Amino acid sequence: MFSCVGYAASSATAPLQPFSFERRDCGPHDVQIDITHCGVCHSDIHTVRSEWGESAYPCVPGHEIIGRVVKTGAEISRFKTGDLVGVGCMVNSCRHCPSCDAGLEQYCDSSPTWTYNSPDTAFPTAGAHTYGGYSGSVVVDSHFVLRVPENLDPAAAAPLLCAGITTWSPLAHWKVGKGHKVGVVGLGGLGHMAVKFAVALGAEVTLFTTSPSKVEDGKRLGAHRVVISKDAKAMEAEANRFDFILDAVSAEHDINAYLALLRQDGHMVLVGLPEKPMSVGAFALVGKRRSLAGSAIGGIQETQEMLDFCGKHNITADIERIRIDEVNEAYERVLRSDVKYRFVIDMATLPKAA
Ligand code: NAP
Ligand code: ZN
Ligand code: ZN
C-alpha cells in the first residue's frame, strides 16, 4: 500500500477538503497512473451530496481521469511507463456475464466497480469503497485503462472519459449520422460533447437550451439551429421533426415537451440523471410509436474507439482549468449552469500532504 492525497467530502453537506488515504500497490494485472488532470462531472456533485441515495464517506469523486503510467504489473505488455492514459467511470466488472462478454461492462449483471463510491473488490482494499480521480494517483486493472492519443491536449481530453463516451455511445448505438435530424437538450458538459459528436457524424443538429446566453456558443460548437426551450411557441414549431433526441439535463424537467418533437418511430434517449422521477404521458409515446430509452456511459472497447476518433478528428472538450482548491466554487457554478463547458482540475495544484 502507498499513501495518496486527494480531495474528499466527509458528508453530504461538507465541502471537499484535502484527504490522505492508502492505494493498493500495483498488482500483476494493474497499471499505476500519476494523475495530471481530472474533469468535474455533474455526477460527482450528485454523489458527493448523496442525491442518488446515501453515498459512502469520505467520498473522493472524479471519473474523468488523465495521467501518465508510472508502473505496470508483471503481466502487462500493453502499457509502458510514460504512456498517456485515461480512466473513466469503471475500474472493474465481473468479466463473464453476457454484458461483459459483449464489451458492455457498464451494464455488468453484478454491477461494475465504479471508479469512486463503489464497494472495492481488489486485494487488499476489498471491503472499503473506491476513491476517484480528485487525487494524485490511481491503480487500475489494465482492462479498464484507455490509451489517449498524444496529439490531444491532456486537460481538454479528460472530459472524454465520461462526458465524451456517455454521448458517443447512444449516438453510435442508434446509428446517428448523415440525413438525421438530431436534438440535444442542455448545453453542459455532456450536451456540448453531444453537439460536437453529432455534427462530426454528419447529422443536422438542433440544440435546446434554457440559457439564451448559450445561443452563440451552441452555433460555434457546430449546432445548425438553437431553440430556447422556455419559448413555448418556438418549441411547438419543432413538433414531429426529430429522428433522435439526446437529453443531457441534470435536473427535473418536462420530458413530454421533447417527446412531442420526435417524428413517427423517433427515439429519445436520456443520459441525464435527475434526482427525482419524471412523469411520461403515454399519449406522447403511443400516438406516433415513439421510443424513450436510457443509456449509461459506454463499454471499454467503444471508449477506446471514441478516443481514437477524437484523436483523428482533433475533438476535445471546451474546458475551464481550475486549481483543486477552487473545486467547491466550481460545483456552485455547475449548479448555476455557469461553466463553459467543463471544469478540469489541474492535479499539479494538489497539496503534497493532507
Ligand atoms: P452539467 O454540465 O451541469 O449540464 C447540465 C445542463 O442541463 C445545464 O448546462 C443546463 O443546460 C441544463 N439544465 C440544468 N438544470 C436545468 C433545469 N432545471 N431545467 C432544464 N435544464 C437544465 O451536467 P453534466 O455533467 O453534463 O451531466 C448532465 C447529467 O448527466 C447529470 O445528471 C449527470 O449525472 C448525468 N450523467 C449521466 C451519465 C450516464 O452514464 N448516463 C454520465 C455522466 C453524467 P442549458 O443551460 O443549456 O439549459
Ligand atoms: Zn460523469
Ligand atoms: Zn459482468
mmCIF file of C-alpha atoms and ligand atoms in Angstrom:
data_model
loop_
_atom_site.group_PDB
_atom_site.id
_atom_site.type_symbol
_atom_site.label_atom_id
_atom_site.label_comp_id
_atom_site.label_asym_id
_atom_site.label_seq_id
_atom_site.Cartn_x
_atom_site.Cartn_y
_atom_site.Cartn_z
ATOM 1 C CA MET A 1 0.000 0.000 0.000
ATOM 2 C CA PHE A 2 1.148 3.557 -0.559
ATOM 3 C CA SER A 3 -0.103 6.897 0.651
ATOM 4 C CA CYS A 4 -2.088 9.173 -1.682
ATOM 5 C CA VAL A 5 -3.501 12.675 -1.258
ATOM 6 C CA GLY A 6 -6.877 13.661 -2.664
ATOM 7 C CA TYR A 7 -9.859 15.886 -2.025
ATOM 8 C CA ALA A 8 -12.815 14.351 -0.190
ATOM 9 C CA ALA A 9 -16.192 15.274 1.241
ATOM 10 C CA SER A 10 -16.825 13.904 4.724
ATOM 11 C CA SER A 11 -20.638 14.163 4.436
ATOM 12 C CA ALA A 12 -23.399 15.201 2.028
ATOM 13 C CA THR A 13 -23.233 18.765 3.302
ATOM 14 C CA ALA A 14 -19.464 19.145 3.772
ATOM 15 C CA PRO A 15 -17.169 20.887 1.286
ATOM 16 C CA LEU A 16 -14.358 18.918 -0.380
ATOM 17 C CA GLN A 17 -11.104 19.134 1.589
ATOM 18 C CA PRO A 18 -7.610 17.625 1.451
ATOM 19 C CA PHE A 19 -7.658 13.945 2.500
ATOM 20 C CA SER A 20 -4.946 11.283 2.837
ATOM 21 C CA PHE A 21 -5.637 7.628 2.126
ATOM 22 C CA GLU A 22 -3.947 4.394 1.001
ATOM 23 C CA ARG A 23 -3.911 2.975 -2.530
ATOM 24 C CA ARG A 24 -3.096 -0.664 -3.228
ATOM 25 C CA ASP A 25 0.300 -1.437 -4.737
ATOM 26 C CA CYS A 26 0.415 -2.145 -8.466
ATOM 27 C CA GLY A 27 -0.553 -5.850 -8.882
ATOM 28 C CA PRO A 28 0.419 -8.122 -11.806
ATOM 29 C CA HIS A 29 -2.577 -7.036 -13.948
ATOM 30 C CA ASP A 30 -2.583 -3.393 -12.840
ATOM 31 C CA VAL A 31 -1.361 -0.079 -14.163
ATOM 32 C CA GLN A 32 -0.319 2.687 -11.749
ATOM 33 C CA ILE A 33 -1.039 6.190 -13.010
ATOM 34 C CA ASP A 34 0.104 9.612 -11.819
ATOM 35 C CA ILE A 35 -2.994 11.746 -12.375
ATOM 36 C CA THR A 36 -2.362 15.057 -14.161
ATOM 37 C CA HIS A 37 -5.974 16.170 -14.763
ATOM 38 C CA CYS A 38 -9.491 15.262 -13.709
ATOM 39 C CA GLY A 39 -12.773 16.619 -15.091
ATOM 40 C CA VAL A 40 -15.650 17.723 -12.859
ATOM 41 C CA CYS A 41 -18.793 15.805 -13.881
ATOM 42 C CA HIS A 42 -22.236 16.687 -12.577
ATOM 43 C CA SER A 43 -22.401 13.067 -11.332
ATOM 44 C CA ASP A 44 -19.612 13.981 -8.888
ATOM 45 C CA ILE A 45 -21.935 16.581 -7.377
ATOM 46 C CA HIS A 46 -24.975 14.238 -7.298
ATOM 47 C CA THR A 47 -22.808 11.645 -5.497
ATOM 48 C CA VAL A 48 -20.962 13.952 -3.088
ATOM 49 C CA ARG A 49 -24.332 15.319 -1.977
ATOM 50 C CA SER A 50 -25.993 11.861 -1.711
ATOM 51 C CA GLU A 51 -28.639 12.863 -4.272
ATOM 52 C CA TRP A 52 -28.889 9.318 -5.684
ATOM 53 C CA GLY A 53 -29.056 7.625 -2.265
ATOM 54 C CA GLU A 54 -26.678 7.633 0.680
ATOM 55 C CA SER A 55 -23.050 7.784 -0.518
ATOM 56 C CA ALA A 56 -20.032 6.299 1.270
ATOM 57 C CA TYR A 57 -17.841 8.885 3.042
ATOM 58 C CA PRO A 58 -15.187 10.116 2.874
ATOM 59 C CA CYS A 59 -16.073 10.500 -0.803
ATOM 60 C CA VAL A 60 -13.237 11.247 -3.250
ATOM 61 C CA PRO A 61 -15.024 11.864 -6.567
ATOM 62 C CA GLY A 62 -13.603 12.074 -10.091
ATOM 63 C CA HIS A 63 -14.020 9.788 -13.097
ATOM 64 C CA GLU A 64 -12.603 11.811 -15.961
ATOM 65 C CA ILE A 65 -9.017 10.883 -15.221
ATOM 66 C CA ILE A 66 -5.963 11.598 -17.369
ATOM 67 C CA GLY A 67 -2.410 10.807 -16.397
ATOM 68 C CA ARG A 68 0.873 9.112 -17.181
ATOM 69 C CA VAL A 69 1.737 5.486 -16.459
ATOM 70 C CA VAL A 70 4.383 5.218 -13.727
ATOM 71 C CA LYS A 71 4.291 1.452 -13.097
ATOM 72 C CA THR A 72 2.941 -1.632 -14.835
ATOM 73 C CA GLY A 73 2.242 -5.106 -13.405
ATOM 74 C CA ALA A 74 4.382 -8.121 -14.345
ATOM 75 C CA GLU A 75 1.676 -9.450 -16.716
ATOM 76 C CA ILE A 76 1.189 -6.164 -18.595
ATOM 77 C CA SER A 77 2.714 -5.572 -22.023
ATOM 78 C CA ARG A 78 0.018 -3.256 -23.487
ATOM 79 C CA PHE A 79 1.219 -0.225 -21.480
ATOM 80 C CA LYS A 80 4.628 1.150 -20.548
ATOM 81 C CA THR A 81 5.932 3.852 -18.241
ATOM 82 C CA GLY A 82 5.248 7.336 -19.636
ATOM 83 C CA ASP A 83 2.154 6.419 -21.701
ATOM 84 C CA LEU A 84 -0.669 8.988 -21.723
ATOM 85 C CA VAL A 85 -3.729 7.145 -20.422
ATOM 86 C CA GLY A 86 -7.249 7.692 -19.169
ATOM 87 C CA VAL A 87 -9.648 6.099 -16.702
ATOM 88 C CA GLY A 88 -13.389 6.694 -16.841
ATOM 89 C CA CYS A 89 -16.310 5.665 -14.656
ATOM 90 C CA MET A 90 -15.414 1.980 -14.155
ATOM 91 C CA VAL A 91 -12.365 0.231 -12.705
ATOM 92 C CA ASN A 92 -13.646 -3.373 -12.805
ATOM 93 C CA SER A 93 -16.590 -5.661 -13.609
ATOM 94 C CA CYS A 94 -17.358 -9.402 -13.349
ATOM 95 C CA ARG A 95 -15.859 -10.025 -16.863
ATOM 96 C CA HIS A 96 -18.045 -13.080 -17.617
ATOM 97 C CA CYS A 97 -21.735 -12.056 -17.717
ATOM 98 C CA PRO A 98 -23.440 -11.504 -21.123
ATOM 99 C CA SER A 99 -22.927 -7.708 -20.912
ATOM 100 C CA CYS A 100 -19.227 -8.042 -20.048
ATOM 101 C CA ASP A 101 -18.814 -10.652 -22.823
ATOM 102 C CA ALA A 102 -20.373 -8.160 -25.247
ATOM 103 C CA GLY A 103 -17.861 -5.465 -24.215
ATOM 104 C CA LEU A 104 -20.578 -3.503 -22.415
ATOM 105 C CA GLU A 105 -19.064 -3.663 -18.947
ATOM 106 C CA GLN A 106 -21.149 -0.673 -17.825
ATOM 107 C CA TYR A 107 -24.213 -2.958 -17.857
ATOM 108 C CA CYS A 108 -22.481 -5.800 -15.928
ATOM 109 C CA ASP A 109 -25.070 -8.040 -14.217
ATOM 110 C CA SER A 110 -23.132 -7.785 -10.949
ATOM 111 C CA SER A 111 -22.694 -4.008 -11.418
ATOM 112 C CA PRO A 112 -19.279 -2.705 -12.407
ATOM 113 C CA THR A 113 -16.927 -1.425 -9.729
ATOM 114 C CA TRP A 114 -17.360 2.310 -10.226
ATOM 115 C CA THR A 115 -14.261 4.478 -10.028
ATOM 116 C CA TYR A 116 -15.470 6.056 -6.796
ATOM 117 C CA ASN A 117 -18.039 5.418 -4.108
ATOM 118 C CA SER A 118 -18.348 1.735 -5.054
ATOM 119 C CA PRO A 119 -17.589 -1.384 -2.982
ATOM 120 C CA ASP A 120 -13.950 -2.228 -3.726
ATOM 121 C CA THR A 121 -13.221 -5.859 -4.649
ATOM 122 C CA ALA A 122 -9.457 -5.605 -5.250
ATOM 123 C CA PHE A 123 -6.888 -7.096 -2.859
ATOM 124 C CA PRO A 124 -6.049 -5.758 -0.239
ATOM 125 C CA THR A 125 -8.517 -2.845 -0.302
ATOM 126 C CA ALA A 126 -11.597 -5.110 -0.666
ATOM 127 C CA GLY A 127 -14.312 -4.176 1.795
ATOM 128 C CA ALA A 128 -13.514 -0.467 1.561
ATOM 129 C CA HIS A 129 -15.034 1.757 -1.102
ATOM 130 C CA THR A 130 -13.264 3.109 -4.166
ATOM 131 C CA TYR A 131 -11.673 6.567 -4.282
ATOM 132 C CA GLY A 132 -11.731 8.556 -7.519
ATOM 133 C CA GLY A 133 -9.612 10.899 -9.539
ATOM 134 C CA TYR A 134 -9.520 14.085 -7.455
ATOM 135 C CA SER A 135 -6.241 12.615 -6.226
ATOM 136 C CA GLY A 136 -2.587 12.245 -7.107
ATOM 137 C CA SER A 137 -2.525 8.685 -8.377
ATOM 138 C CA VAL A 138 -4.619 5.613 -9.037
ATOM 139 C CA VAL A 139 -4.029 1.875 -9.536
ATOM 140 C CA VAL A 140 -6.404 0.244 -12.023
ATOM 141 C CA ASP A 141 -6.772 -3.166 -13.672
ATOM 142 C CA SER A 142 -5.304 -2.669 -17.155
ATOM 143 C CA HIS A 143 -8.545 -3.753 -18.899
ATOM 144 C CA PHE A 144 -10.108 -0.503 -17.679
ATOM 145 C CA VAL A 145 -7.223 1.755 -18.729
ATOM 146 C CA LEU A 146 -7.636 3.668 -22.006
ATOM 147 C CA ARG A 147 -4.980 4.839 -24.406
ATOM 148 C CA VAL A 148 -5.232 8.621 -25.010
ATOM 149 C CA PRO A 149 -3.979 9.974 -28.363
ATOM 150 C CA GLU A 150 -0.818 12.056 -27.776
ATOM 151 C CA ASN A 151 -1.969 14.793 -30.178
ATOM 152 C CA LEU A 152 -4.817 15.785 -27.816
ATOM 153 C CA ASP A 153 -4.375 18.355 -25.033
ATOM 154 C CA PRO A 154 -4.471 16.134 -21.912
ATOM 155 C CA ALA A 155 -6.582 18.610 -19.890
ATOM 156 C CA ALA A 156 -9.186 19.012 -22.636
ATOM 157 C CA ALA A 157 -9.205 15.241 -23.249
ATOM 158 C CA ALA A 158 -10.144 14.438 -19.623
ATOM 159 C CA PRO A 159 -13.900 15.017 -20.113
ATOM 160 C CA LEU A 160 -13.912 12.499 -22.965
ATOM 161 C CA LEU A 161 -13.661 9.751 -20.330
ATOM 162 C CA CYS A 162 -17.228 10.400 -19.124
ATOM 163 C CA ALA A 163 -18.990 13.266 -20.937
ATOM 164 C CA GLY A 164 -17.461 12.065 -24.220
ATOM 165 C CA ILE A 165 -18.286 8.371 -24.057
ATOM 166 C CA THR A 166 -21.725 8.957 -22.491
ATOM 167 C CA THR A 167 -22.819 10.946 -25.533
ATOM 168 C CA TRP A 168 -20.855 8.946 -28.129
ATOM 169 C CA SER A 169 -22.309 5.577 -27.109
ATOM 170 C CA PRO A 170 -26.016 6.332 -27.737
ATOM 171 C CA LEU A 171 -25.204 8.162 -30.990
ATOM 172 C CA ALA A 172 -23.341 5.036 -32.119
ATOM 173 C CA HIS A 173 -25.924 2.555 -30.816
ATOM 174 C CA TRP A 174 -28.829 4.328 -32.563
ATOM 175 C CA LYS A 175 -26.630 4.776 -35.672
ATOM 176 C CA VAL A 176 -26.992 8.544 -35.856
ATOM 177 C CA GLY A 177 -25.391 10.015 -38.958
ATOM 178 C CA LYS A 178 -25.933 11.839 -42.246
ATOM 179 C CA GLY A 179 -29.523 12.738 -43.016
ATOM 180 C CA HIS A 180 -30.656 12.517 -39.373
ATOM 181 C CA LYS A 181 -32.249 15.395 -37.536
ATOM 182 C CA VAL A 182 -30.835 15.299 -34.004
ATOM 183 C CA GLY A 183 -31.848 17.315 -30.951
ATOM 184 C CA VAL A 184 -29.532 17.815 -27.967
ATOM 185 C CA VAL A 185 -31.155 19.020 -24.747
ATOM 186 C CA GLY A 186 -28.977 21.013 -22.303
ATOM 187 C CA LEU A 187 -25.631 22.613 -23.130
ATOM 188 C CA GLY A 188 -23.479 21.404 -20.250
ATOM 189 C CA GLY A 189 -20.517 19.025 -20.117
ATOM 190 C CA LEU A 190 -22.389 16.160 -21.766
ATOM 191 C CA GLY A 191 -24.518 18.327 -24.058
ATOM 192 C CA HIS A 192 -21.602 20.189 -25.616
ATOM 193 C CA MET A 193 -19.859 16.895 -26.425
ATOM 194 C CA ALA A 194 -23.122 15.559 -27.911
ATOM 195 C CA VAL A 195 -23.299 18.597 -30.200
ATOM 196 C CA LYS A 196 -19.677 18.122 -31.324
ATOM 197 C CA PHE A 197 -20.090 14.386 -31.978
ATOM 198 C CA ALA A 198 -23.464 14.601 -33.731
ATOM 199 C CA VAL A 199 -22.090 17.325 -36.022
ATOM 200 C CA ALA A 200 -18.925 15.284 -36.703
ATOM 201 C CA LEU A 201 -21.099 12.287 -37.590
ATOM 202 C CA GLY A 202 -22.911 14.383 -40.219
ATOM 203 C CA ALA A 203 -26.298 14.935 -38.543
ATOM 204 C CA GLU A 204 -28.336 18.140 -38.663
ATOM 205 C CA VAL A 205 -28.151 19.259 -35.033
ATOM 206 C CA THR A 206 -30.561 21.431 -33.046
ATOM 207 C CA LEU A 207 -29.584 22.499 -29.536
ATOM 208 C CA PHE A 208 -32.323 23.041 -26.946
ATOM 209 C CA THR A 209 -31.180 25.279 -24.118
ATOM 210 C CA THR A 210 -32.798 27.136 -21.235
ATOM 211 C CA SER A 211 -29.956 29.706 -21.372
ATOM 212 C CA PRO A 212 -30.278 32.471 -24.012
ATOM 213 C CA SER A 213 -26.622 33.325 -23.252
ATOM 214 C CA LYS A 214 -25.551 29.980 -24.794
ATOM 215 C CA VAL A 215 -27.064 30.510 -28.272
ATOM 216 C CA GLU A 216 -23.854 31.811 -29.867
ATOM 217 C CA ASP A 217 -21.747 29.102 -28.205
ATOM 218 C CA GLY A 218 -24.146 26.426 -29.442
ATOM 219 C CA LYS A 219 -23.579 27.632 -33.012
ATOM 220 C CA ARG A 220 -19.828 27.951 -32.538
ATOM 221 C CA LEU A 221 -19.774 24.334 -31.327
ATOM 222 C CA GLY A 222 -21.436 23.356 -34.598
ATOM 223 C CA ALA A 223 -25.193 23.253 -33.883
ATOM 224 C CA HIS A 224 -27.101 24.194 -37.031
ATOM 225 C CA ARG A 225 -30.061 25.511 -35.060
ATOM 226 C CA VAL A 226 -30.651 26.613 -31.450
ATOM 227 C CA VAL A 227 -34.060 26.704 -29.755
ATOM 228 C CA ILE A 228 -34.713 28.363 -26.385
ATOM 229 C CA SER A 229 -36.720 25.666 -24.641
ATOM 230 C CA LYS A 230 -38.564 28.161 -22.396
ATOM 231 C CA ASP A 231 -40.190 29.672 -25.529
ATOM 232 C CA ALA A 232 -43.416 27.651 -25.890
ATOM 233 C CA LYS A 233 -44.141 28.916 -29.434
ATOM 234 C CA ALA A 234 -40.640 28.030 -30.644
ATOM 235 C CA MET A 235 -40.995 24.552 -29.120
ATOM 236 C CA GLU A 236 -44.366 23.986 -30.804
ATOM 237 C CA ALA A 237 -42.848 24.822 -34.170
ATOM 238 C CA GLU A 238 -40.430 21.866 -33.757
ATOM 239 C CA ALA A 239 -43.183 19.204 -33.401
ATOM 240 C CA ASN A 240 -42.718 15.861 -35.197
ATOM 241 C CA ARG A 241 -39.337 16.870 -36.616
ATOM 242 C CA PHE A 242 -36.616 14.807 -34.955
ATOM 243 C CA ASP A 243 -35.236 11.324 -35.612
ATOM 244 C CA PHE A 244 -33.310 11.317 -32.358
ATOM 245 C CA ILE A 245 -33.171 13.463 -29.224
ATOM 246 C CA LEU A 246 -30.464 13.142 -26.564
ATOM 247 C CA ASP A 247 -31.485 14.573 -23.188
ATOM 248 C CA ALA A 248 -28.473 15.566 -21.055
ATOM 249 C CA VAL A 249 -30.277 17.610 -18.395
ATOM 250 C CA SER A 250 -29.220 17.172 -14.760
ATOM 251 C CA ALA A 251 -32.428 18.399 -13.062
ATOM 252 C CA GLU A 252 -36.144 17.701 -13.156
ATOM 253 C CA HIS A 253 -37.813 18.966 -16.372
ATOM 254 C CA ASP A 254 -40.735 18.171 -18.675
ATOM 255 C CA ILE A 255 -39.625 15.347 -20.984
ATOM 256 C CA ASN A 256 -43.058 15.204 -22.645
ATOM 257 C CA ALA A 257 -42.292 18.563 -24.270
ATOM 258 C CA TYR A 258 -39.424 16.817 -26.115
ATOM 259 C CA LEU A 259 -41.226 13.542 -26.888
ATOM 260 C CA ALA A 260 -43.693 15.639 -28.887
ATOM 261 C CA LEU A 261 -40.823 16.776 -31.110
ATOM 262 C CA LEU A 262 -39.988 13.248 -32.335
ATOM 263 C CA ARG A 263 -41.245 12.070 -35.721
ATOM 264 C CA GLN A 264 -43.040 8.726 -36.032
ATOM 265 C CA ASP A 265 -40.712 5.950 -34.711
ATOM 266 C CA GLY A 266 -38.247 8.521 -33.399
ATOM 267 C CA HIS A 267 -36.089 7.835 -30.328
ATOM 268 C CA MET A 268 -35.461 9.952 -27.284
ATOM 269 C CA VAL A 269 -32.592 8.814 -25.064
ATOM 270 C CA LEU A 270 -31.989 10.029 -21.522
ATOM 271 C CA VAL A 271 -28.404 10.328 -20.359
ATOM 272 C CA GLY A 272 -29.099 12.956 -17.694
ATOM 273 C CA LEU A 273 -29.843 11.525 -14.246
ATOM 274 C CA PRO A 274 -32.057 13.929 -12.274
ATOM 275 C CA GLU A 275 -32.524 13.142 -8.617
ATOM 276 C CA LYS A 276 -36.326 12.774 -8.805
ATOM 277 C CA PRO A 277 -38.500 10.573 -11.097
ATOM 278 C CA MET A 278 -40.078 12.339 -14.074
ATOM 279 C CA SER A 279 -43.547 11.626 -15.458
ATOM 280 C CA VAL A 280 -44.177 10.416 -19.004
ATOM 281 C CA GLY A 281 -47.514 10.910 -20.765
ATOM 282 C CA ALA A 282 -48.451 7.642 -22.528
ATOM 283 C CA PHE A 283 -50.090 9.521 -25.406
ATOM 284 C CA ALA A 284 -46.782 11.180 -26.314
ATOM 285 C CA LEU A 285 -45.269 7.730 -26.990
ATOM 286 C CA VAL A 286 -48.277 5.753 -28.251
ATOM 287 C CA GLY A 287 -49.538 8.338 -30.736
ATOM 288 C CA LYS A 288 -46.509 8.059 -33.038
ATOM 289 C CA ARG A 289 -44.860 4.789 -31.906
ATOM 290 C CA ARG A 290 -42.067 6.835 -30.332
ATOM 291 C CA SER A 291 -39.464 5.252 -28.013
ATOM 292 C CA LEU A 292 -37.956 6.538 -24.801
ATOM 293 C CA ALA A 293 -34.708 4.897 -23.678
ATOM 294 C CA GLY A 294 -31.730 5.482 -21.420
ATOM 295 C CA SER A 295 -28.008 4.949 -21.851
ATOM 296 C CA ALA A 296 -25.088 4.681 -19.420
ATOM 297 C CA ILE A 297 -21.534 5.733 -20.322
ATOM 298 C CA GLY A 298 -20.100 3.143 -22.752
ATOM 299 C CA GLY A 299 -18.069 -0.071 -22.837
ATOM 300 C CA ILE A 300 -14.290 -0.096 -22.699
ATOM 301 C CA GLN A 301 -13.847 -1.018 -26.363
ATOM 302 C CA GLU A 302 -16.188 1.717 -27.576
ATOM 303 C CA THR A 303 -14.498 4.211 -25.243
ATOM 304 C CA GLN A 304 -11.215 3.410 -26.995
ATOM 305 C CA GLU A 305 -12.929 3.794 -30.387
ATOM 306 C CA MET A 306 -14.304 7.191 -29.288
ATOM 307 C CA LEU A 307 -10.839 8.337 -28.105
ATOM 308 C CA ASP A 308 -9.271 7.205 -31.391
ATOM 309 C CA PHE A 309 -11.994 9.082 -33.327
ATOM 310 C CA CYS A 310 -11.248 12.197 -31.236
ATOM 311 C CA GLY A 311 -7.521 11.818 -31.942
ATOM 312 C CA LYS A 312 -8.182 11.549 -35.672
ATOM 313 C CA HIS A 313 -10.639 14.468 -35.820
ATOM 314 C CA ASN A 314 -8.942 16.552 -33.097
ATOM 315 C CA ILE A 315 -12.027 16.663 -30.885
ATOM 316 C CA THR A 316 -11.759 17.580 -27.199
ATOM 317 C CA ALA A 317 -13.956 19.329 -24.641
ATOM 318 C CA ASP A 318 -14.181 23.100 -24.150
ATOM 319 C CA ILE A 319 -12.789 23.477 -20.661
ATOM 320 C CA GLU A 320 -12.099 25.889 -17.828
ATOM 321 C CA ARG A 321 -8.964 24.857 -15.928
ATOM 322 C CA ILE A 322 -9.133 25.170 -12.153
ATOM 323 C CA ARG A 323 -6.916 24.571 -9.154
ATOM 324 C CA ILE A 324 -8.041 21.832 -6.765
ATOM 325 C CA ASP A 325 -8.812 24.430 -4.069
ATOM 326 C CA GLU A 326 -11.336 26.037 -6.465
ATOM 327 C CA VAL A 327 -13.410 22.865 -6.758
ATOM 328 C CA ASN A 328 -16.119 23.780 -4.229
ATOM 329 C CA GLU A 329 -16.763 27.068 -6.016
ATOM 330 C CA ALA A 330 -16.768 25.189 -9.329
ATOM 331 C CA TYR A 331 -19.582 22.936 -8.007
ATOM 332 C CA GLU A 332 -21.703 26.018 -7.268
ATOM 333 C CA ARG A 333 -21.092 27.316 -10.787
ATOM 334 C CA VAL A 334 -22.041 23.961 -12.359
ATOM 335 C CA LEU A 335 -25.294 24.081 -10.367
ATOM 336 C CA ARG A 336 -25.983 27.530 -11.870
ATOM 337 C CA SER A 337 -25.292 26.123 -15.400
ATOM 338 C CA ASP A 338 -22.365 28.543 -15.468
ATOM 339 C CA VAL A 339 -19.485 26.540 -16.935
ATOM 340 C CA LYS A 340 -18.020 26.618 -20.453
ATOM 341 C CA TYR A 341 -18.371 23.695 -20.686
ATOM 342 C CA ARG A 342 -16.394 21.504 -18.296
ATOM 343 C CA PHE A 343 -14.187 22.292 -15.332
ATOM 344 C CA VAL A 344 -10.934 20.335 -15.343
ATOM 345 C CA ILE A 345 -8.741 20.216 -12.249
ATOM 346 C CA ASP A 346 -5.004 20.631 -12.703
ATOM 347 C CA MET A 347 -3.717 17.945 -10.332
ATOM 348 C CA ALA A 348 -0.327 19.673 -10.002
ATOM 349 C CA THR A 349 -2.161 22.012 -7.596
ATOM 350 C CA LEU A 350 -2.886 19.205 -5.082
ATOM 351 C CA PRO A 351 -1.222 19.740 -1.699
ATOM 352 C CA LYS A 352 1.683 17.336 -1.006
ATOM 353 C CA ALA A 353 0.109 16.268 2.291
ATOM 354 C CA ALA A 354 -3.355 16.488 3.826
HETATM 355 P P1 NAP B 1 -23.980 19.982 -16.497
HETATM 356 O O1 NAP B 1 -22.670 20.337 -17.082
HETATM 357 O O2 NAP B 1 -24.426 20.599 -15.232
HETATM 358 O O3 NAP B 1 -25.093 20.234 -17.641
HETATM 359 C C1 NAP B 1 -26.463 20.091 -17.409
HETATM 360 C C2 NAP B 1 -27.231 21.075 -18.302
HETATM 361 O O4 NAP B 1 -28.617 20.828 -18.106
HETATM 362 C C3 NAP B 1 -27.046 22.524 -17.932
HETATM 363 O O5 NAP B 1 -25.912 23.096 -18.529
HETATM 364 C C4 NAP B 1 -28.323 23.161 -18.441
HETATM 365 O O6 NAP B 1 -28.205 23.402 -19.840
HETATM 366 C C5 NAP B 1 -29.353 22.049 -18.257
HETATM 367 N N1 NAP B 1 -30.138 22.250 -17.034
HETATM 368 C C6 NAP B 1 -29.695 22.340 -15.760
HETATM 369 N N2 NAP B 1 -30.715 22.498 -14.909
HETATM 370 C C7 NAP B 1 -31.838 22.508 -15.656
HETATM 371 C C8 NAP B 1 -33.243 22.619 -15.368
HETATM 372 N N3 NAP B 1 -33.669 22.789 -14.100
HETATM 373 N N4 NAP B 1 -34.120 22.578 -16.385
HETATM 374 C C9 NAP B 1 -33.684 22.421 -17.653
HETATM 375 N N5 NAP B 1 -32.384 22.315 -17.996
HETATM 376 C C10 NAP B 1 -31.482 22.364 -17.015
HETATM 377 O O7 NAP B 1 -24.063 18.410 -16.228
HETATM 378 P P2 NAP B 1 -23.329 17.199 -16.991
HETATM 379 O O8 NAP B 1 -22.057 16.884 -16.290
HETATM 380 O O9 NAP B 1 -23.349 17.431 -18.438
HETATM 381 O O10 NAP B 1 -24.319 15.997 -16.615
HETATM 382 C C11 NAP B 1 -25.675 16.023 -17.028
HETATM 383 C C12 NAP B 1 -26.439 14.895 -16.375
HETATM 384 O O11 NAP B 1 -25.978 13.652 -16.913
HETATM 385 C C13 NAP B 1 -26.214 14.778 -14.863
HETATM 386 O O12 NAP B 1 -27.447 14.396 -14.254
HETATM 387 C C14 NAP B 1 -25.183 13.659 -14.736
HETATM 388 O O13 NAP B 1 -25.237 12.992 -13.503
HETATM 389 C C15 NAP B 1 -25.641 12.756 -15.854
HETATM 390 N N6 NAP B 1 -24.618 11.820 -16.339
HETATM 391 C C16 NAP B 1 -25.064 10.633 -16.803
HETATM 392 C C17 NAP B 1 -24.180 9.728 -17.333
HETATM 393 C C18 NAP B 1 -24.684 8.438 -17.901
HETATM 394 O O14 NAP B 1 -23.906 7.489 -17.988
HETATM 395 N N7 NAP B 1 -25.909 8.360 -18.322
HETATM 396 C C19 NAP B 1 -22.809 10.037 -17.373
HETATM 397 C C20 NAP B 1 -22.399 11.283 -16.909
HETATM 398 C C21 NAP B 1 -23.302 12.180 -16.402
HETATM 399 P P3 NAP B 1 -28.785 24.753 -20.516
HETATM 400 O O15 NAP B 1 -28.182 25.884 -19.751
HETATM 401 O O16 NAP B 1 -28.305 24.643 -21.918
HETATM 402 O O17 NAP B 1 -30.280 24.653 -20.413
HETATM 403 ZN ZN ZN B 2 -19.504 11.536 -15.232
HETATM 404 ZN ZN ZN B 3 -20.336 -8.614 -15.867
#
